[in-house]
């Protein structure tokens, strides 16, 4: 038979879930929230303009168009009703609007307050719906619109369709009935729905925010909703402690057993809202206390004595109550907390102040220290841990515990005792015979684990993320999913030898994308497929290419010569054996590689230079593409900062220098080929002289040079004996016509001299002979 500890832990996982599924970390009633600090309990939710000041919860400031709300995110069973009391302060403005205490259906998906302004965050108005899941709203209305029918409200004080009803307390019904007017009190006047003169008061706090019931302005509300004896709705009782004269607080009854007729949902939550509009006030609350109303109908839980629970020295032992250990007699009851005591005499009697020390589930009585070890309530509040010190084997301790449910009812003290046994040495958790701290698995992969220790063990418990997943007499376990795993191996005394934690991960595949198609620019080219994979990271991942023939290339092997076709790429995390799904891509091979080539010449000719071997700065140069292959794009770099994408461009350099001309041609797939050629331009001008001229002919009748790139020219003609016959500094002169002083010069040989200035400033002198023929 297995030791008691096994059954206890097993029941924690199985039957204890029946009473803790709603109660893990559950807060309950009585619920006390003073609002007099800078922190709130976890279940207290605020919104809108609501904020803590350190003394109160301020729902609004005395500013226009403010709204704020708070609700307690704990459901209570409507079958037991609810009691609530709170202080409020309304002051500091010019009289608007008010605040509401409301109840709403705990089963709604999300909380949403109603309209503000005169609807006080409960009813509809201003184009906004009312409180979601609203069941009941009690409005403390200083301005007076909560008790009339403006903004489409359903009903109000008789005869008050749109008249203000200031200083009133109004009860409105559920959302399902249109938030109807149910009843109300005009607290500062008499007559119907009014109060006797001695009871009257103003809703606002005359003295502002005050401390203590003896100060003028003190207001404290007491509301009790008891289930109706006829089984439908509640009986509403509402009183207010009011101080209008210093030192004389008085209790005013507003409603006594008023029949609120609407059937409630199974569970409700409580909250408050306040608002201002065109007029203002501070609206504040503090010292909220919420209890179950029909307390006489509640019964206390009954807890069993738990004797000789097994504990193992030198380690923390966890225990939780099973469904058979605690009887919870109240409807919808769950365990709220456990408290620990050294003796029955230490268990306190019920206190008058339910908020003393945080209520029945405050911070007290959670830890007990013994010479043998430490016993404490666990973090959930519904279980116990015991850490026996090393060297206490064979000893035992006893104490007492109580159980409180979510209604605040507490069991009588029950015995809790432990016997301490020896803890065995840890076991090793092995993967493939090796102790491993981390391991990666693939989807669907099975990983066998083995537990090995120094003694014989009765059985093994396998845990994932601290939760029991298997109990077996075998020391092997096969896992199929990621998680943090450990094994507890129990010896014959029932103490576990615990292993270290093995972290098993199933890393997600990275996003995989690849350019497609990839183009090989010639059949013999080595293609590096890695360059086309987005965010390629070979330090973390492995990559694989599968060819059309089924061959596989991994990582650096992907640099290869490929044939055209459809390929697949996949990726995996390093250290695993599982590849991602294949991603298809295509490789194209260019059968006719492009080969760049070109020629050039002076525009208008097939010559690369003039007769003197020059290309001028002003010459238009033609460039002719002579590339082969399937060229679809050309890019010229003329070496002077200019470029062209025309196949056969013309370019004028306009400056001297040596220019490296580069032609880059591209085929489909962005394959490139480059050709280069140097062009030397060392002259900016050209001057050509005729060898002779014939003045008497119809052509070639004047002697002058042909020029290009010349800015200034002086032309002089001399006889063979040096006599000056003609002179002109006109750049556009037609030249010498063969006449001297109006007479024809004889045919023969003559001499010329030309003084030139090029357009770039260079000075040139040319001399020579020419022949005149008549």
XYZ file of C-alpha atoms in Angstrom:
774
model
C 0.000 0.000 0.000
C 1.395 3.386 -0.913
C 2.113 5.930 1.848
C -0.385 8.569 2.931
C 1.567 11.338 1.226
C 0.858 9.828 -2.149
C -2.898 9.831 -1.565
C -2.786 13.351 -0.263
C -0.946 14.689 -3.279
C -3.105 12.721 -5.645
C -6.240 14.136 -4.066
C -4.797 17.615 -4.426
C -4.843 17.110 -8.173
C -8.150 15.295 -8.371
C -10.785 16.004 -5.735
C -9.396 19.221 -4.249
C -9.949 20.860 -7.612
C -13.676 20.521 -6.849
C -13.494 23.090 -4.060
C -10.681 25.308 -5.315
C -11.518 25.757 -8.978
C -13.414 28.923 -8.027
C -11.316 29.805 -5.048
C -7.641 29.796 -5.966
C -6.511 33.204 -4.742
C -10.208 33.958 -4.051
C -11.108 36.896 -1.854
C -14.527 36.905 -0.250
C -16.698 38.456 2.418
C -16.561 40.279 4.696
C -14.805 42.704 2.344
C -13.264 45.852 3.794
C -11.700 48.680 1.790
C -10.857 51.834 3.731
C -9.553 53.836 0.731
C -7.281 55.571 3.264
C -3.961 54.604 1.719
C -2.267 54.761 -1.646
C -2.984 51.127 -2.498
C -6.092 49.069 -3.137
C -6.931 45.425 -2.670
C -6.498 43.357 -5.817
C -10.244 42.974 -6.339
C -10.990 46.721 -6.082
C -11.240 48.159 -9.615
C -11.358 51.926 -10.275
C -11.899 53.830 -13.514
C -12.802 57.155 -15.093
C -11.637 60.140 -13.026
C -11.552 58.137 -9.777
C -8.281 58.329 -7.818
C -6.886 57.666 -4.362
C -5.814 60.682 -2.321
C -4.431 58.774 0.678
C -7.520 59.644 2.729
C -10.483 58.827 0.455
C -11.373 57.474 -2.956
C -12.210 60.636 -4.904
C -14.701 59.728 -7.623
C -14.789 63.284 -9.048
C -13.176 66.619 -8.407
C -15.277 69.793 -8.262
C -14.828 70.322 -11.989
C -17.291 70.162 -14.854
C -17.971 66.938 -16.759
C -16.163 64.559 -14.408
C -17.021 60.921 -13.838
C -15.512 58.088 -11.875
C -16.411 54.635 -10.683
C -15.226 51.726 -8.540
C -16.482 48.169 -8.210
C -15.521 45.117 -6.159
C -14.644 42.291 -8.514
C -15.983 39.559 -6.223
C -19.315 37.870 -6.903
C -21.679 37.139 -4.037
C -24.629 34.765 -4.164
C -27.895 36.692 -4.375
C -29.552 33.902 -2.367
C -27.899 35.322 0.778
C -28.292 39.027 0.018
C -25.789 41.710 0.938
C -25.116 44.407 3.545
C -22.940 47.415 2.815
C -21.915 50.526 4.694
C -19.738 53.431 3.627
C -18.939 57.039 4.383
C -19.340 59.650 1.667
C -18.517 63.317 1.177
C -20.220 65.612 -1.365
C -18.948 69.185 -1.131
C -16.958 72.054 -2.550
C -18.862 72.911 -5.732
C -22.132 74.460 -6.788
C -24.355 71.443 -6.341
C -24.039 68.637 -8.894
C -24.591 65.865 -9.544
C -24.373 62.968 -7.058
C -23.224 59.401 -6.524
C -24.764 55.937 -6.868
C -24.280 52.610 -5.139
C -25.189 49.882 -7.599
C -25.432 46.119 -7.957
C -24.883 44.378 -11.292
C -24.892 40.867 -12.729
C -21.588 39.122 -11.926
C -21.994 37.012 -15.062
C -21.536 39.829 -17.610
C -18.474 39.590 -19.834
C -17.069 43.064 -19.158
C -17.940 46.031 -16.972
C -19.224 49.252 -18.539
C -20.717 52.113 -16.466
C -23.912 53.894 -17.464
C -24.330 57.495 -18.569
C -23.003 60.206 -16.313
C -24.409 63.650 -15.567
C -27.908 63.273 -14.165
C -27.859 59.494 -14.725
C -25.061 59.178 -12.131
C -23.286 56.389 -14.043
C -26.267 54.031 -13.663
C -29.144 54.820 -16.047
C -29.002 55.629 -19.745
C -28.613 59.190 -21.071
C -26.699 61.503 -23.374
C -26.832 58.885 -26.122
C -25.157 56.282 -23.914
C -26.578 53.012 -22.584
C -26.970 52.372 -18.904
C -24.778 50.245 -16.631
C -24.127 46.827 -18.192
C -25.956 44.053 -16.346
C -27.492 46.606 -13.925
C -29.730 45.162 -11.220
C -30.216 47.961 -8.664
C -29.052 51.547 -8.269
C -29.391 53.751 -5.173
C -28.659 57.342 -6.154
C -27.671 60.084 -3.657
C -28.756 62.977 -5.856
C -27.812 66.518 -4.858
C -28.753 68.230 -8.160
C -32.001 66.426 -8.859
C -32.092 64.740 -12.274
C -31.807 61.121 -11.097
C -35.395 61.262 -9.807
C -37.081 62.615 -12.951
C -37.618 61.359 -16.502
C -35.207 63.517 -18.512
C -32.764 61.774 -20.889
C -35.318 59.008 -21.419
C -35.251 57.617 -17.894
C -38.121 55.271 -17.097
C -40.250 57.009 -14.438
C -39.498 59.344 -11.555
C -41.134 61.065 -8.590
C -44.853 61.552 -9.345
C -45.530 64.709 -11.355
C -41.818 65.359 -11.882
C -41.355 64.654 -15.548
C -38.524 67.159 -16.054
C -38.487 69.014 -12.735
C -35.355 68.814 -10.622
C -35.620 66.745 -7.430
C -32.603 67.926 -5.395
C -31.584 66.360 -2.072
C -33.184 63.055 -2.971
C -32.363 59.388 -2.622
C -33.708 57.399 -5.571
C -33.864 53.632 -6.119
C -33.875 52.536 -9.755
C -34.406 49.042 -11.106
C -32.589 46.696 -13.469
C -31.459 47.228 -17.043
C -33.859 44.504 -18.189
C -36.788 46.752 -17.132
C -35.294 49.985 -18.506
C -33.716 51.240 -15.234
C -37.173 52.169 -13.829
C -37.896 54.464 -10.886
C -38.794 52.154 -7.955
C -38.995 54.457 -4.954
C -37.322 57.494 -3.454
C -37.029 59.998 -0.597
C -36.800 63.781 -0.728
C -34.596 64.008 2.340
C -34.746 67.759 2.916
C -38.515 68.288 2.675
C -41.774 66.850 3.952
C -44.881 65.629 2.231
C -45.152 62.597 0.018
C -41.807 60.853 -0.343
C -40.409 63.298 2.269
C -39.155 63.065 5.858
C -40.361 64.402 9.223
C -38.826 67.769 10.055
C -36.527 66.321 12.720
C -35.044 63.828 10.260
C -34.347 66.133 7.312
C -30.867 66.836 5.992
C -29.060 67.823 2.848
C -27.354 65.248 0.655
C -24.219 67.397 0.511
C -21.756 67.351 3.405
C -22.067 70.805 4.957
C -18.698 70.589 6.645
C -16.861 69.160 3.639
C -14.578 66.194 4.237
C -14.595 65.549 7.998
C -13.145 62.977 10.393
C -15.482 61.292 12.839
C -19.240 61.058 13.290
C -19.362 64.015 15.724
C -18.314 66.547 13.090
C -20.824 68.463 10.998
C -20.952 67.019 7.493
C -20.504 63.396 8.532
C -22.564 60.990 6.390
C -22.535 57.190 6.631
C -24.890 54.960 4.656
C -26.154 51.529 5.781
C -27.884 49.380 3.150
C -29.264 45.900 3.791
C -30.740 43.749 1.001
C -32.250 40.594 2.488
C -33.763 37.889 0.265
C -37.513 38.346 0.161
C -39.522 35.710 2.097
C -41.752 35.203 -0.941
C -38.685 34.171 -2.952
C -38.681 37.113 -5.409
C -36.330 40.080 -5.065
C -35.133 41.626 -1.811
C -36.324 43.538 1.197
C -34.452 46.858 1.171
C -33.570 48.628 4.410
C -31.543 51.830 4.228
C -30.396 54.066 7.095
C -28.033 57.025 7.231
C -25.993 58.339 10.130
C -26.105 62.109 9.678
C -24.412 64.877 11.653
C -25.824 68.375 11.135
C -25.057 69.584 14.662
C -21.585 69.107 16.087
C -21.429 66.264 18.592
C -24.934 65.016 17.745
C -24.894 62.298 15.097
C -28.329 60.894 14.407
C -29.627 57.827 12.578
C -32.259 58.455 9.915
C -34.342 55.626 8.544
C -35.057 55.992 4.827
C -36.506 52.623 3.830
C -37.581 49.759 6.066
C -38.171 46.341 4.476
C -39.169 47.931 1.183
C -40.060 45.169 -1.292
C -37.716 45.427 -4.234
C -39.644 43.216 -6.698
C -37.148 42.211 -9.361
C -35.672 38.679 -9.357
C -31.870 38.867 -9.204
C -29.303 36.932 -11.249
C -27.566 34.097 -9.353
C -24.555 36.233 -8.473
C -24.072 39.986 -8.104
C -21.237 42.478 -7.672
C -21.269 45.864 -5.949
C -19.900 49.213 -7.125
C -20.150 53.021 -6.951
C -20.171 55.842 -9.485
C -20.359 59.655 -9.379
C -20.495 62.492 -11.868
C -20.615 66.229 -12.467
C -21.991 68.151 -15.444
C -22.291 71.894 -15.871
C -22.350 72.169 -12.056
C -19.799 70.546 -9.801
C -18.911 68.910 -6.479
C -16.273 66.693 -4.983
C -17.670 63.157 -4.620
C -15.701 60.893 -2.281
C -16.167 57.622 -0.368
C -14.205 55.735 2.305
C -14.479 52.915 4.858
C -16.470 50.567 2.663
C -17.598 47.394 4.402
C -19.497 44.624 2.567
C -21.043 41.558 4.245
C -23.555 38.844 3.553
C -27.007 39.921 4.698
C -28.723 36.652 5.607
C -25.929 35.676 7.972
C -28.314 33.714 10.175
C -28.962 31.412 7.220
C -25.254 30.649 6.831
C -23.544 27.702 8.474
C -19.897 27.354 9.359
C -17.650 24.946 7.444
C -16.650 21.735 9.187
C -13.003 20.685 8.901
C -11.658 17.212 9.735
C -8.705 16.335 11.920
C -5.694 15.451 9.762
C -3.285 13.265 11.727
C 0.189 11.904 11.019
C 0.639 13.518 7.654
C 3.950 12.457 6.184
C 6.703 15.110 6.016
C 10.221 14.653 4.709
C 13.090 16.428 6.458
C 15.091 19.104 4.689
C 12.528 19.941 2.003
C 9.252 21.753 1.592
C 6.205 19.476 1.773
C 2.924 20.711 0.287
C -0.553 19.695 1.424
C -4.039 20.745 0.401
C -7.458 19.939 1.754
C -9.464 17.400 -0.150
C -13.184 17.456 -0.701
C -13.512 14.817 2.028
C -11.552 16.923 4.551
C -13.872 19.956 4.584
C -17.653 20.199 4.472
C -18.913 23.466 2.934
C -22.624 23.735 3.763
C -23.488 27.054 2.115
C -24.643 27.405 -1.505
C -21.859 28.326 -3.947
C -19.401 28.129 -1.085
C -15.652 27.822 -1.658
C -12.643 27.854 0.642
C -11.434 31.418 1.111
C -8.519 30.822 3.472
C -6.845 28.601 6.063
C -5.492 29.881 9.404
C -2.968 28.154 11.711
C -2.819 28.121 15.555
C -0.638 26.432 18.168
C -3.604 25.520 20.344
C -7.387 25.691 20.439
C -7.119 28.493 22.990
C -5.263 30.646 20.455
C -8.191 30.631 18.015
C -9.884 34.036 18.413
C -13.562 34.467 18.972
C -15.596 36.406 16.429
C -14.765 40.090 16.558
C -17.374 42.848 16.501
C -15.303 44.782 13.952
C -15.152 42.518 10.905
C -12.418 44.666 9.368
C -10.106 44.174 12.342
C -6.790 42.737 11.124
C -8.147 42.464 7.602
C -11.179 40.324 8.464
C -11.252 36.555 8.802
C -8.659 36.247 6.001
C -6.236 38.989 6.988
C -2.472 38.682 7.184
C -2.411 37.076 10.623
C -2.071 33.377 11.525
C -0.404 32.323 8.287
C 2.955 31.106 9.679
C 3.965 29.054 12.728
C 7.576 28.319 13.655
C 8.431 25.195 15.647
C 11.835 23.851 16.759
C 11.303 21.097 14.197
C 10.393 23.341 11.254
C 8.064 25.975 9.750
C 4.394 25.482 8.869
C 2.662 28.108 6.754
C -0.344 28.724 4.541
C 0.648 28.545 0.874
C 0.318 31.366 -1.655
C -3.147 30.244 -2.745
C -4.416 30.609 0.819
C -6.048 27.192 0.556
C -3.141 24.856 1.241
C -0.333 24.323 3.767
C 3.411 23.779 3.464
C 5.718 22.276 6.100
C 9.501 22.531 5.993
C 11.030 20.222 8.625
C 14.621 21.125 9.443
C 17.407 18.653 8.650
C 18.104 16.360 11.610
C 14.467 16.176 12.749
C 13.825 12.725 11.296
C 11.592 10.600 13.536
C 9.986 13.581 15.306
C 6.427 14.941 15.033
C 4.532 18.200 15.570
C 0.862 19.091 16.136
C -1.124 22.298 15.612
C -4.670 23.404 14.777
C -6.259 25.000 11.734
C -9.490 26.717 10.745
C -11.142 27.085 7.341
C -13.104 30.199 6.281
C -15.429 30.219 3.294
C -16.166 33.086 0.921
C -19.056 34.280 3.122
C -16.699 34.791 6.051
C -17.948 31.784 8.021
C -15.152 29.983 9.882
C -14.874 26.423 11.073
C -13.940 25.375 14.586
C -10.332 24.405 15.161
C -9.208 21.008 13.870
C -6.050 19.004 14.514
C -3.189 19.029 12.030
C -0.166 16.819 12.824
C 2.943 15.733 10.929
C 5.470 12.917 11.316
C 8.937 13.590 9.906
C 10.827 11.006 7.872
C 14.238 10.922 6.196
C 14.548 12.561 2.787
C 16.510 10.483 0.264
C 19.276 11.923 -1.897
C 18.193 13.482 -5.210
C 17.754 11.295 -8.275
C 19.245 12.031 -11.684
C 16.941 12.734 -14.599
C 18.623 11.320 -17.714
C 18.192 11.817 -21.449
C 19.962 9.152 -23.513
C 21.762 8.112 -20.325
C 23.100 11.611 -19.651
C 22.025 14.263 -17.109
C 20.902 17.176 -19.272
C 19.571 20.593 -18.183
C 17.916 21.557 -21.473
C 16.729 19.675 -24.554
C 14.998 20.567 -27.784
C 12.324 18.411 -29.385
C 10.439 18.479 -32.654
C 6.655 18.467 -33.118
C 5.354 14.923 -32.632
C 8.702 13.651 -31.339
C 8.853 11.336 -28.318
C 11.628 11.818 -25.762
C 12.277 9.011 -23.208
C 13.332 10.161 -19.720
C 14.884 7.912 -17.079
C 15.117 8.466 -13.306
C 18.182 6.917 -11.607
C 18.982 7.140 -7.876
C 20.987 5.561 -5.094
C 18.283 3.332 -3.565
C 15.206 1.349 -4.401
C 12.014 3.349 -4.914
C 8.406 2.356 -4.520
C 7.000 4.587 -7.255
C 7.663 7.729 -9.266
C 5.727 10.945 -9.839
C 6.446 12.868 -13.012
C 5.726 16.613 -13.041
C 5.412 19.155 -15.819
C 5.531 22.799 -14.753
C 5.023 21.594 -11.171
C 1.826 19.681 -11.933
C 1.567 15.910 -11.688
C 1.223 14.297 -15.113
C 1.894 10.642 -14.357
C 2.390 8.235 -11.447
C 4.058 4.936 -12.206
C 6.109 2.158 -10.703
C 8.483 2.427 -13.646
C 11.439 4.820 -13.671
C 10.867 5.741 -17.310
C 8.588 8.368 -18.799
C 8.043 9.392 -22.427
C 7.241 13.052 -23.049
C 5.827 14.482 -26.266
C 5.634 18.214 -25.601
C 7.745 21.054 -24.310
C 7.812 21.977 -20.631
C 9.784 21.944 -17.396
C 9.978 18.371 -16.142
C 11.046 16.784 -12.856
C 10.553 13.435 -11.158
C 9.939 12.551 -7.518
C 11.034 9.051 -6.601
C 9.422 7.796 -3.343
C 11.317 5.429 -1.077
C 9.772 2.838 1.233
C 9.225 5.509 3.941
C 7.178 7.622 1.523
C 9.700 10.470 1.145
C 10.508 11.723 -2.342
C 13.946 12.009 -3.887
C 13.526 14.967 -6.207
C 15.405 15.490 -9.423
C 16.624 18.743 -10.902
C 14.416 20.375 -13.540
C 14.843 19.444 -17.202
C 13.715 22.205 -19.546
C 12.404 20.764 -22.799
C 11.792 23.317 -25.514
C 10.161 23.161 -28.900
C 11.593 26.291 -30.491
C 9.363 27.805 -33.155
C 10.662 27.862 -36.694
C 11.826 31.280 -37.862
C 10.019 33.038 -40.663
C 11.472 31.793 -43.944
C 11.474 33.785 -47.174
C 13.635 33.497 -50.277
C 13.911 35.464 -53.493
C 12.479 33.667 -56.501
C 13.505 33.153 -59.182
C 17.240 33.068 -58.545
C 19.094 33.555 -61.823
C 22.436 31.972 -62.718
C 24.005 34.256 -65.316
C 25.804 31.457 -67.124
C 25.639 27.661 -66.935
C 28.962 27.237 -65.131
C 28.242 29.852 -62.438
C 28.388 28.920 -58.740
C 25.221 30.248 -57.102
C 25.225 31.080 -53.363
C 21.588 30.441 -52.435
C 22.287 31.726 -48.886
C 22.479 35.280 -50.229
C 18.846 35.099 -51.347
C 17.390 33.909 -47.983
C 16.007 36.788 -45.930
C 17.647 37.261 -42.500
C 19.931 34.275 -43.019
C 21.563 33.361 -39.671
C 23.719 30.243 -39.755
C 24.814 30.720 -36.120
C 21.311 29.983 -34.817
C 19.687 27.963 -37.624
C 20.526 25.308 -40.208
C 19.244 25.681 -43.780
C 18.694 23.014 -46.407
C 18.102 23.058 -50.180
C 16.527 20.057 -51.922
C 17.275 19.791 -55.655
C 14.891 18.498 -58.345
C 16.838 15.206 -58.197
C 16.333 14.915 -54.427
C 19.891 15.844 -53.440
C 20.271 17.893 -50.240
C 22.649 20.821 -49.672
C 22.994 22.159 -46.094
C 24.415 25.571 -45.121
C 27.735 26.179 -46.948
C 26.966 23.297 -49.340
C 24.309 25.553 -50.868
C 27.087 27.331 -52.784
C 26.920 25.124 -55.887
C 26.396 24.917 -59.627
C 22.694 24.497 -60.327
C 20.548 23.545 -63.280
C 17.301 25.309 -64.057
C 14.300 23.961 -62.150
C 12.134 24.013 -59.026
C 13.920 23.723 -55.661
C 12.856 23.658 -52.020
C 14.398 25.335 -48.967
C 13.699 24.626 -45.274
C 15.137 25.669 -41.919
C 15.588 24.164 -38.471
C 16.872 25.264 -35.102
C 20.395 24.101 -34.381
C 20.423 21.149 -32.025
C 17.144 19.707 -33.368
C 16.410 17.188 -36.094
C 13.178 18.681 -37.400
C 12.985 20.817 -40.485
C 10.298 23.324 -41.294
C 7.920 22.811 -44.183
C 9.574 23.122 -47.582
C 9.348 26.506 -49.284
C 9.386 26.333 -53.067
C 11.616 28.574 -55.172
C 12.915 28.518 -58.757
C 16.392 28.735 -60.255
C 16.817 29.953 -63.817
C 20.034 29.560 -65.823
C 20.746 32.048 -68.617
C 21.712 29.973 -71.703
C 23.245 32.924 -73.628
C 25.340 34.954 -71.208
C 25.724 38.643 -72.009
C 29.171 39.951 -73.014
C 29.617 43.705 -73.025
C 31.507 45.453 -75.902
C 31.346 48.875 -77.572
C 33.146 51.278 -79.924
C 33.221 55.072 -80.274
C 34.020 57.800 -82.779
C 33.620 61.480 -83.581
C 30.026 62.131 -84.560
C 29.581 62.469 -88.323
C 32.468 60.135 -89.079
C 33.836 56.714 -88.355
C 37.079 58.190 -87.044
C 38.160 58.187 -83.432
C 40.361 61.315 -83.843
C 40.958 64.154 -86.288
C 43.850 64.331 -88.770
C 46.171 65.373 -86.012
C 45.124 62.479 -83.769
C 42.978 64.505 -81.426
C 39.488 64.368 -79.990
C 38.302 67.825 -79.008
C 36.403 68.805 -75.887
C 33.614 70.136 -78.105
C 33.353 67.083 -80.332
C 30.167 64.998 -80.010
C 31.304 61.438 -79.448
C 29.131 58.567 -80.558
C 29.123 55.299 -78.585
C 27.924 52.142 -80.274
C 26.882 49.016 -78.301
C 28.440 45.839 -79.686
C 27.446 43.492 -76.830
C 26.263 39.940 -77.381
C 23.652 37.875 -75.553
C 20.093 38.676 -74.428
C 20.724 42.245 -73.311
C 17.726 44.093 -71.872
C 19.461 47.054 -70.242
C 22.416 49.348 -70.808
C 24.143 51.707 -68.418
C 26.921 54.015 -69.604
C 29.359 55.753 -67.296
C 31.279 58.349 -69.373
C 33.930 58.820 -66.713
C 33.123 62.501 -66.145
C 30.197 62.045 -63.742
C 27.622 61.715 -66.504
C 25.725 58.597 -67.512
C 23.112 57.296 -69.919
C 20.746 54.329 -70.241
C 20.415 54.715 -74.021
C 21.793 51.851 -76.022
C 23.826 54.068 -78.449
C 24.279 57.485 -76.838
C 26.146 60.645 -78.020
C 28.151 62.596 -75.465
C 30.138 65.852 -75.441
C 32.781 66.037 -72.723
C 33.417 69.778 -72.773
C 36.643 69.392 -70.809
C 40.108 67.957 -71.177
C 41.217 64.754 -69.527
C 41.528 61.000 -69.737
C 38.104 59.400 -69.320
C 37.428 55.740 -68.589
C 34.161 54.844 -70.304
C 32.280 51.883 -68.751
C 29.389 50.030 -70.334
C 27.374 47.722 -68.089
C 24.832 45.522 -69.815
C 22.199 43.418 -68.095
C 20.175 40.418 -69.081
C 16.954 39.150 -67.489
C 17.671 38.161 -63.916
C 19.996 41.140 -63.469
C 23.028 39.365 -64.920
C 25.771 41.844 -65.751
C 28.758 42.191 -68.040
C 31.132 45.161 -68.134
C 33.333 46.622 -70.890
C 35.675 49.610 -70.512
C 37.669 51.867 -72.854
C 39.774 55.001 -72.258
C 39.202 58.241 -74.251
C 41.929 60.919 -74.151
C 40.814 64.517 -74.781
C 43.778 66.893 -74.629
C 42.728 69.684 -76.997
C 39.819 72.074 -77.048
C 40.191 73.500 -80.579
C 40.800 72.587 -84.198
C 42.478 74.781 -86.984
C 42.814 73.575 -90.612
C 44.470 75.623 -93.412
C 43.870 75.176 -97.134
C 46.977 74.607 -99.250
C 45.789 77.176 -101.775
C 42.834 79.114 -103.219
C 41.551 80.436 -106.567
C 40.079 83.942 -106.408
C 38.706 83.737 -109.990
C 36.744 80.519 -109.471
C 33.269 80.107 -108.122
C 34.512 78.167 -105.088
C 37.446 78.532 -102.722
C 37.708 82.239 -103.573
C 39.190 83.383 -100.207
C 42.036 82.235 -98.043
C 41.302 81.657 -94.339
C 41.566 78.689 -91.899
C 38.653 76.537 -90.794
C 38.383 76.704 -86.971
C 36.529 75.033 -84.130
C 36.695 76.011 -80.489
C 38.382 79.387 -81.303
C 37.314 82.548 -79.479
C 39.674 85.113 -81.119
C 41.667 85.153 -84.387
C 44.107 87.572 -86.120
C 44.909 86.590 -89.763
C 47.972 88.082 -91.562
C 49.046 87.360 -95.216
C 52.561 88.215 -96.490
C 54.289 88.119 -99.839
C 57.205 85.815 -100.342
C 59.471 88.814 -99.524
C 57.681 89.549 -96.222
C 55.478 92.419 -97.360
C 52.159 92.535 -95.360
C 49.335 92.201 -97.855
C 46.274 91.430 -95.654
C 45.366 91.688 -91.974
C 42.066 91.021 -90.086
C 41.158 90.382 -86.422
C 37.545 89.595 -87.267
C 36.793 86.021 -86.194
C 34.161 85.894 -88.918
C 36.249 87.396 -91.711
C 35.835 85.661 -95.085
C 39.644 85.890 -95.457
C 41.991 87.295 -98.188
C 40.443 87.580 -101.683
C 43.798 87.835 -103.555
C 43.654 91.672 -104.082
C 46.156 94.216 -102.903
C 45.081 97.844 -102.898
C 42.266 97.035 -105.325
C 44.488 95.190 -107.815
C 44.827 91.492 -108.373
C 47.923 90.048 -106.790
C 49.904 87.759 -109.080
C 49.554 84.036 -108.645
C 52.217 82.296 -106.637
C 53.270 81.313 -103.140
C 52.320 83.421 -100.116
C 52.917 83.222 -96.373
C 50.318 83.318 -93.539
C 50.480 83.889 -89.801
C 47.501 83.333 -87.455
C 47.325 84.412 -83.825
C 44.535 82.474 -82.065
C 42.924 82.269 -78.585
C 40.937 79.098 -77.892
C 37.646 79.136 -76.015
C 39.374 77.686 -72.959
C 41.978 80.530 -73.082
C 44.858 78.709 -74.735
C 46.927 80.968 -77.087
C 47.989 79.487 -80.455
C 50.272 80.814 -83.231
C 50.268 79.141 -86.653
C 52.436 79.992 -89.709
C 52.787 78.459 -93.145
C 52.697 78.855 -96.942
C 49.873 78.558 -99.430
C 49.466 78.840 -103.213
C 47.214 81.286 -105.064
C 46.122 80.147 -108.520
C 44.459 82.408 -111.130
